[in-house]
Amino acid sequence: MQRWQAFDQAFGSQPHLVCYAVKTNSNLAVLQTLAKLGAGFDIVSGGELARVLRAGGDPGKVVFSGVGKTESEMRFALHMGIKCFNIESEAELYRLEAIAQELATPAAISIRVNPDVDPKTHAYISTGLKENKFGVSFEQALPLYRYAFASEHLVVHGIDCHIGSQLLSLAPLEEAAKRVIDFQAKLTNEGIGLHHIDMGGGLGIDYQPQDNAPTPEAYVKALCAAINQPEIEILIEPGRSIIGNNGILVTKVEYLKNNQDKQFMIVDAAMNDLIRPALYDAWQDIVEVTQIPEAKTNNVDVVGPVCETGDFLGKTRNLAAQPGDYLAILSAGAYGFVMSSNYNTRPRAAEIMVDGADKHYCVRARETLDDLMRGETLITD
Ligand code: LLP
């Protein structure tokens, strides 16, 4: 978890909280490791809050994002005393106010603004453009802040934004920070002071060397410089950049298959285990677990057993592996297991946490078929 510490330390004397985005990899042992370091957490559901609590995380360091918070999720989070609700719409603000009144517990809020900056990343993971469903425009945010400021049941705490994921350039983030700061000045003029500025997550990682992702230090430096308020608390919500390159997916080669012009390496992992290649056309490196120098390679598509043409893990790769050998799909620590499913009635993978060279723990057992069918019933009449 050196990457979390790198973010944390880079802030120096600036008040800050590094809130790990739980959605990225929510295994309890991962959350526990971060909680022990003093991490904050960015959650998007009541389920994620339950995980944070079970892992020993401090609810007072939790921020709650997401456009569709239900009443029961709001009650749960308010009852547990989370740090802040990141509000994404007018309707959500009113709903939270009513719940805060009902529980007689004022709710700390931040409005998620959509700074309309192009993060230059894949369309499905870009969130800060005005056509995206996230946040509200600055024009819409102003009356919401006025309303919240005047409400007995809401406490204005901060402002937040998140412009997208897998960002490989700092410029869009700096631009977003600049727009947020300009807006903050308008709030200050109206006597609405903010305790924190939350710039979301988004820092990318190297899936391949040429990605050349900025370091956590460079990212934090750029944010602090753009915000330029040494007293204010800065929150960030990194996910992928903390955990992405800490995980691999290990899979066994089942068959090699030749279809005239194309060669396939059929492995026992599939799109249900790692959906990023199928969903975003994402490229993740694939290497042999045991590498034999100068072994003859084949140019193959690495595919799984799922009955979909989109079921591939990598295309046109040069690999020497033979049936029975193992492959590692790299950079699978973020948005890997958490996005997996049981499609084709495939039990999901076990998760192993490795600590240094000599310690490892099975932190999630492989699923059984009974696990998959639990809760289903036959009709008996
Ligand atoms: N905060 C908010 C409000 C978010 O929506 C996200 C990610 C994060 C923080 C964390 O972003 P990160 O630091 O990981 O970039 N499944 C996609 C990525 C979806 C990201 C969704 N939001 C993928 O596999 O590329």
Coordinates of C-alpha atoms and ligand atoms in Angstrom, one line a residue:
M1 CA 0.0 0.0 0.0
Q2 CA 3.0 2.2 -0.7
R3 CA 0.9 4.1 -3.2
W4 CA -1.6 5.2 -0.7
Q5 CA 1.3 6.4 1.5
A6 CA 2.8 8.2 -1.5
F7 CA -0.4 10.2 -1.9
D8 CA -0.7 10.9 1.8
Q9 CA 2.9 12.0 2.3
A10 CA 3.0 14.2 -0.9
F11 CA 0.6 16.6 0.8
G12 CA 3.2 17.6 3.4
S13 CA 1.7 20.2 5.7
Q14 CA -1.5 20.7 3.6
P15 CA -4.5 19.4 5.5
H16 CA -5.8 16.4 3.5
L17 CA -7.5 13.1 3.4
V18 CA -6.8 10.4 0.9
C19 CA -10.1 8.5 0.5
Y20 CA -9.5 5.2 -1.3
A21 CA -12.3 4.6 -3.9
V22 CA -13.7 1.3 -2.5
K23 CA -15.3 0.4 -5.8
T24 CA -11.9 -0.3 -7.3
N25 CA -11.1 -3.3 -5.2
S26 CA -13.3 -3.9 -2.2
N27 CA -11.9 -7.0 -0.7
L28 CA -12.1 -6.8 3.1
A29 CA -8.4 -7.4 3.6
V30 CA -7.5 -4.6 1.2
L31 CA -9.8 -2.2 3.0
Q32 CA -8.4 -3.4 6.4
T33 CA -4.8 -2.8 5.2
L34 CA -5.7 0.7 4.2
A35 CA -7.8 1.4 7.3
K36 CA -4.8 0.5 9.4
L37 CA -2.8 3.2 7.6
G38 CA -5.5 5.7 8.5
A39 CA -7.1 5.9 5.0
G40 CA -10.4 7.6 4.3
F41 CA -12.8 5.9 1.9
D42 CA -15.0 7.0 -1.0
I43 CA -18.0 4.8 -1.2
V44 CA -20.9 4.6 -3.7
S45 CA -23.3 2.3 -1.9
G46 CA -24.5 1.1 1.5
G47 CA -22.8 -2.2 0.7
E48 CA -19.5 -0.5 0.4
L49 CA -20.0 1.3 3.7
A50 CA -20.8 -2.1 5.4
R51 CA -17.5 -3.4 4.0
V52 CA -15.5 -0.4 5.3
L53 CA -17.0 -0.8 8.7
R54 CA -16.4 -4.6 8.8
A55 CA -12.8 -3.9 7.8
G56 CA -12.3 -1.5 10.7
G57 CA -12.5 1.7 8.7
D58 CA -13.5 4.9 10.4
P59 CA -16.9 6.1 9.2
G60 CA -15.8 9.7 10.1
K61 CA -13.4 9.5 7.1
V62 CA -16.0 8.3 4.6
V63 CA -17.4 10.3 1.7
F64 CA -20.4 9.0 -0.1
S65 CA -20.6 9.6 -3.9
G66 CA -23.0 8.4 -6.5
V67 CA -26.1 9.6 -8.3
G68 CA -28.6 7.2 -7.0
K69 CA -28.4 7.0 -3.2
T70 CA -31.5 5.3 -1.8
E71 CA -33.3 6.4 1.4
S72 CA -32.1 3.4 3.3
E73 CA -28.5 4.0 2.2
M74 CA -28.7 7.6 3.4
R75 CA -30.2 6.6 6.7
F76 CA -27.4 4.0 7.2
A77 CA -24.7 6.4 6.3
L78 CA -26.1 9.3 8.4
H79 CA -26.6 7.0 11.4
M80 CA -23.0 5.8 11.1
G81 CA -21.7 9.4 11.1
I82 CA -19.9 9.6 7.7
K83 CA -17.8 12.6 7.0
C84 CA -19.7 13.9 4.0
F85 CA -22.4 13.2 1.4
N86 CA -21.3 14.1 -2.1
I87 CA -24.6 15.4 -3.5
E88 CA -25.2 14.9 -7.2
S89 CA -28.6 16.5 -7.8
E90 CA -31.3 18.8 -6.4
A91 CA -33.7 15.9 -5.7
E92 CA -31.0 14.1 -3.7
L93 CA -30.3 17.2 -1.6
Y94 CA -34.0 17.4 -0.6
R95 CA -34.2 13.7 0.1
L96 CA -31.1 13.9 2.4
E97 CA -32.5 17.0 4.1
A98 CA -35.8 15.1 4.9
I99 CA -33.8 12.1 6.3
A100 CA -31.6 14.3 8.4
Q101 CA -34.7 15.9 9.8
E102 CA -36.3 12.5 10.5
L103 CA -33.1 11.3 12.3
A104 CA -32.6 14.6 14.0
T105 CA -29.0 14.4 12.8
P106 CA -27.6 17.2 10.6
A107 CA -26.0 15.9 7.4
A108 CA -22.6 17.2 6.1
I109 CA -22.8 17.9 2.4
S110 CA -20.7 18.7 -0.6
I111 CA -22.1 19.4 -4.0
R112 CA -20.6 17.5 -6.8
V113 CA -20.0 20.0 -9.6
N114 CA -19.4 18.9 -13.1
P115 CA -16.7 21.2 -14.4
D116 CA -17.2 20.3 -18.1
V117 CA -13.6 19.4 -18.7
D118 CA -12.6 16.8 -21.2
P119 CA -10.4 14.3 -19.3
K120 CA -9.3 12.7 -22.6
T121 CA -10.0 9.1 -21.5
H122 CA -12.3 6.3 -22.7
A123 CA -15.9 7.6 -23.2
Y124 CA -17.3 5.1 -20.7
I125 CA -15.0 6.3 -17.9
S126 CA -15.2 10.0 -18.5
T127 CA -17.5 11.7 -16.0
G128 CA -16.8 15.4 -16.0
L129 CA -18.4 16.5 -19.3
K130 CA -21.8 18.2 -19.2
E131 CA -23.4 15.3 -21.2
N132 CA -22.4 12.9 -18.4
K133 CA -25.0 12.0 -15.7
F134 CA -22.7 13.0 -12.8
G135 CA -22.8 16.2 -10.7
V136 CA -24.5 19.5 -11.5
S137 CA -23.3 22.5 -13.4
F138 CA -21.9 25.5 -11.5
E139 CA -25.0 27.4 -12.4
Q140 CA -27.2 24.8 -10.8
A141 CA -24.8 24.4 -7.8
L142 CA -25.1 28.0 -6.6
P143 CA -28.8 27.8 -5.6
L144 CA -28.3 24.4 -4.0
Y145 CA -25.5 25.8 -1.9
R146 CA -27.7 28.7 -0.8
Y147 CA -30.5 26.3 0.0
A148 CA -28.2 23.9 2.0
F149 CA -26.6 26.8 3.8
A150 CA -30.0 28.1 5.0
S151 CA -31.2 24.6 6.0
E152 CA -31.3 23.6 9.7
H153 CA -30.6 20.0 8.7
L154 CA -27.7 20.3 6.3
V155 CA -24.2 21.5 7.0
V156 CA -22.2 22.8 4.0
H157 CA -18.8 21.1 4.3
G158 CA -17.2 21.1 0.9
I159 CA -17.3 20.9 -2.9
D160 CA -16.3 17.9 -5.0
C161 CA -15.8 16.8 -8.6
H162 CA -14.4 13.8 -10.4
I163 CA -13.8 14.2 -14.1
G164 CA -12.9 10.7 -15.1
S165 CA -10.6 7.7 -14.7
Q166 CA -7.3 6.5 -16.1
L167 CA -6.1 10.1 -16.7
L168 CA -2.6 10.2 -18.1
S169 CA -2.2 14.0 -18.2
L170 CA -2.5 16.4 -15.2
A171 CA -3.8 19.3 -17.4
P172 CA -7.5 18.4 -17.2
L173 CA -7.3 18.0 -13.5
E174 CA -5.6 21.4 -13.1
E175 CA -8.2 23.0 -15.3
A176 CA -11.0 21.4 -13.2
A177 CA -9.4 22.6 -10.0
K178 CA -9.2 26.1 -11.5
R179 CA -12.9 26.1 -12.3
V180 CA -13.8 24.8 -8.9
I181 CA -11.7 27.5 -7.2
D182 CA -13.4 30.2 -9.3
F183 CA -16.7 28.9 -8.2
Q184 CA -15.6 28.7 -4.6
A185 CA -14.8 32.5 -4.7
K186 CA -18.5 33.1 -5.7
L187 CA -19.6 31.1 -2.6
T188 CA -17.2 33.0 -0.4
N189 CA -18.7 36.3 -1.7
E190 CA -22.1 35.1 -0.4
G191 CA -20.6 34.2 3.0
I192 CA -20.6 30.4 2.3
G193 CA -17.3 29.1 3.5
L194 CA -16.0 25.6 2.6
H195 CA -14.0 23.3 4.9
H196 CA -12.8 21.0 2.1
I197 CA -12.3 20.6 -1.6
D198 CA -12.6 17.1 -3.0
M199 CA -11.0 16.6 -6.4
G200 CA -12.1 13.0 -6.8
G201 CA -9.9 10.2 -8.2
G202 CA -8.8 9.5 -11.7
L203 CA -5.0 9.3 -11.8
G204 CA -4.1 6.6 -14.4
I205 CA -1.5 3.8 -14.2
D206 CA 0.8 2.3 -16.7
Y207 CA -0.9 -0.6 -18.4
Q208 CA 2.0 -0.4 -20.9
P209 CA 5.3 1.6 -20.5
Q210 CA 4.3 4.3 -23.0
D211 CA 1.3 5.3 -20.8
N212 CA 3.8 7.1 -18.6
A213 CA 1.3 8.0 -15.9
P214 CA 2.2 10.9 -13.6
T215 CA 3.3 9.8 -10.1
P216 CA 1.1 10.4 -7.0
E217 CA 3.6 13.0 -5.9
A218 CA 3.4 15.0 -9.2
Y219 CA -0.4 14.7 -9.1
V220 CA -0.7 16.0 -5.5
K221 CA 1.8 18.8 -6.2
A222 CA -0.2 19.9 -9.2
L223 CA -3.5 19.9 -7.2
C224 CA -2.1 21.8 -4.3
A225 CA -0.6 24.3 -6.6
A226 CA -3.8 24.8 -8.6
I227 CA -5.9 25.1 -5.4
N228 CA -3.2 27.3 -3.6
Q229 CA -4.9 27.5 -0.2
P230 CA -2.5 26.0 2.4
E231 CA -5.2 26.0 5.1
I232 CA -8.0 24.2 3.4
E233 CA -8.5 20.5 3.6
I234 CA -8.0 18.7 0.2
L235 CA -9.6 15.4 -0.3
I236 CA -8.8 13.0 -3.1
E237 CA -10.5 9.7 -4.0
P238 CA -7.9 7.6 -5.9
G239 CA -8.6 4.0 -6.7
R240 CA -6.9 2.6 -9.7
S241 CA -3.6 4.4 -9.0
I242 CA -3.4 2.8 -5.5
I243 CA -4.3 -0.8 -6.4
G244 CA -4.3 -1.3 -10.1
N245 CA -0.7 -2.5 -10.5
N246 CA -0.8 -4.5 -7.3
G247 CA -2.9 -7.3 -8.7
I248 CA -2.6 -10.0 -11.4
L249 CA -5.1 -12.6 -12.6
V250 CA -3.6 -16.0 -13.0
T251 CA -5.1 -18.4 -15.5
K252 CA -4.4 -21.8 -16.9
V253 CA -4.1 -22.5 -20.6
E254 CA -6.6 -25.2 -21.6
Y255 CA -6.2 -25.5 -25.3
L256 CA -4.4 -24.1 -28.3
K257 CA -6.7 -23.8 -31.4
N258 CA -6.0 -23.0 -35.0
N259 CA -8.8 -21.5 -37.1
Q260 CA -7.1 -21.2 -40.5
D261 CA -5.8 -17.6 -40.2
K262 CA -6.2 -17.2 -36.5
Q263 CA -4.7 -18.9 -33.5
F264 CA -6.4 -18.9 -30.1
M265 CA -5.1 -19.6 -26.7
I266 CA -8.1 -20.8 -24.7
V267 CA -7.7 -20.2 -21.0
D268 CA -9.8 -20.9 -17.9
A269 CA -10.4 -17.2 -17.1
A270 CA -12.9 -15.2 -19.1
M271 CA -14.8 -12.0 -19.5
N272 CA -16.8 -12.8 -16.4
D273 CA -13.5 -12.7 -14.4
L274 CA -12.1 -9.6 -16.1
I275 CA -14.4 -7.6 -18.2
R276 CA -12.2 -4.6 -19.0
P277 CA -10.9 -5.9 -22.4
A278 CA -14.4 -6.7 -23.5
L279 CA -16.1 -3.6 -22.1
Y280 CA -13.6 -0.9 -22.8
D281 CA -11.3 -2.6 -25.3
A282 CA -8.7 -2.2 -22.6
W283 CA -5.2 -3.5 -23.1
Q284 CA -3.7 -5.4 -20.2
D285 CA -0.3 -7.1 -20.5
I286 CA -0.3 -10.9 -20.5
V287 CA 2.9 -12.8 -19.5
E288 CA 3.8 -16.5 -18.9
V289 CA 4.1 -17.3 -15.2
T290 CA 7.1 -19.5 -16.0
Q291 CA 9.1 -17.9 -18.8
I292 CA 11.4 -20.1 -20.9
P293 CA 14.1 -18.0 -22.6
E294 CA 14.0 -18.2 -26.4
A295 CA 10.9 -20.4 -26.4
K296 CA 9.1 -20.3 -29.7
T297 CA 6.1 -18.0 -29.5
N298 CA 2.8 -18.0 -31.3
N299 CA 0.7 -15.0 -32.2
V300 CA -2.5 -15.7 -30.4
D301 CA -5.8 -14.2 -29.2
V302 CA -6.1 -15.1 -25.5
V303 CA -9.8 -16.0 -25.0
G304 CA -12.0 -17.6 -22.4
P305 CA -14.6 -20.3 -22.5
V306 CA -17.6 -17.9 -22.3
C307 CA -20.0 -18.1 -25.2
E308 CA -19.5 -14.5 -26.5
T309 CA -17.3 -13.3 -29.3
G310 CA -16.4 -10.4 -27.0
D311 CA -14.9 -12.9 -24.5
F312 CA -11.2 -12.1 -25.0
L313 CA -8.5 -11.1 -22.5
G314 CA -5.9 -10.0 -25.1
K315 CA -5.6 -10.0 -28.8
T316 CA -2.5 -10.7 -31.0
R317 CA -0.1 -11.5 -28.2
N318 CA 3.1 -13.4 -28.7
L319 CA 3.1 -16.2 -26.2
A320 CA 4.9 -19.5 -25.9
A321 CA 2.6 -21.1 -23.3
Q322 CA 1.3 -24.6 -23.8
P323 CA -1.8 -26.3 -22.4
G324 CA -1.3 -26.7 -18.7
D325 CA 0.9 -23.6 -18.4
Y326 CA -0.1 -20.5 -16.4
L327 CA -0.5 -17.0 -17.6
A328 CA -0.6 -13.8 -15.6
I329 CA -2.8 -10.9 -16.8
L330 CA -1.2 -7.9 -15.3
S331 CA -2.7 -4.6 -13.8
A332 CA -5.8 -6.5 -12.7
G333 CA -5.9 -5.1 -9.1
A334 CA -8.3 -2.4 -10.1
Y335 CA -11.8 -3.0 -11.5
G336 CA -11.0 -6.7 -11.9
F337 CA -12.7 -8.9 -9.3
V338 CA -15.2 -6.2 -8.4
M339 CA -16.6 -6.2 -11.9
S340 CA -16.7 -10.0 -12.2
S341 CA -19.9 -12.0 -12.5
N342 CA -21.1 -15.6 -12.5
Y343 CA -22.1 -15.5 -16.2
N344 CA -22.2 -19.0 -17.6
T345 CA -22.4 -20.3 -14.0
R346 CA -18.7 -19.8 -13.5
P347 CA -17.6 -19.6 -9.9
R348 CA -15.5 -16.5 -9.3
A349 CA -11.8 -16.6 -8.6
A350 CA -10.1 -16.9 -5.2
E351 CA -8.2 -13.9 -4.1
I352 CA -4.7 -14.2 -2.6
M353 CA -3.0 -11.3 -0.9
V354 CA 0.8 -11.4 -1.1
D355 CA 2.9 -9.5 1.5
G356 CA 6.5 -9.2 0.6
A357 CA 8.4 -12.3 -0.5
D358 CA 7.4 -14.7 2.2
K359 CA 3.8 -14.1 3.3
H360 CA 0.5 -14.7 1.5
Y361 CA -3.0 -15.1 2.6
C362 CA -6.1 -16.4 0.9
V363 CA -8.4 -13.4 1.4
R364 CA -11.3 -14.8 -0.6
A365 CA -12.1 -18.4 -1.1
R366 CA -12.9 -19.7 -4.5
E367 CA -16.7 -19.9 -5.0
T368 CA -18.5 -23.2 -5.1
L369 CA -21.4 -24.2 -7.2
D370 CA -23.5 -24.3 -4.0
D371 CA -22.5 -20.6 -3.4
L372 CA -23.8 -19.8 -6.9
M373 CA -27.2 -21.6 -6.5
R374 CA -27.8 -20.5 -2.9
G375 CA -31.1 -18.6 -2.7
E376 CA -32.6 -20.3 -5.8
T377 CA -35.5 -22.6 -5.4
L378 CA -37.2 -25.4 -7.4
I379 CA -41.0 -25.1 -7.7
T380 CA -42.6 -27.9 -5.8
D381 CA -46.3 -27.7 -6.3
Ligands
LLP1 N1 -14.4 9.0 -7.2 C1 -15.5 8.8 -8.0 C2 -16.7 9.7 -7.7 C3 -15.5 7.9 -9.0 O1 -16.6 7.8 -9.8 C4 -14.4 7.1 -9.3 C5 -14.4 6.1 -10.3 C6 -13.3 7.3 -8.4 C7 -13.3 8.2 -7.4 C8 -12.0 6.5 -8.6 O2 -11.4 6.7 -9.8 P1 -9.9 6.1 -10.1 O3 -9.0 6.8 -9.2 O4 -10.0 4.7 -9.9 O5 -9.7 6.5 -11.5 N2 -14.5 0.4 -14.4 C9 -13.7 1.4 -15.1 C10 -13.4 2.6 -14.2 C11 -14.6 3.3 -13.7 C12 -14.3 4.4 -12.8 C13 -15.6 4.9 -12.1 N3 -15.4 5.9 -11.1 C14 -12.4 0.7 -15.6 O6 -12.2 -0.5 -15.4 O7 -11.6 1.4 -16.2

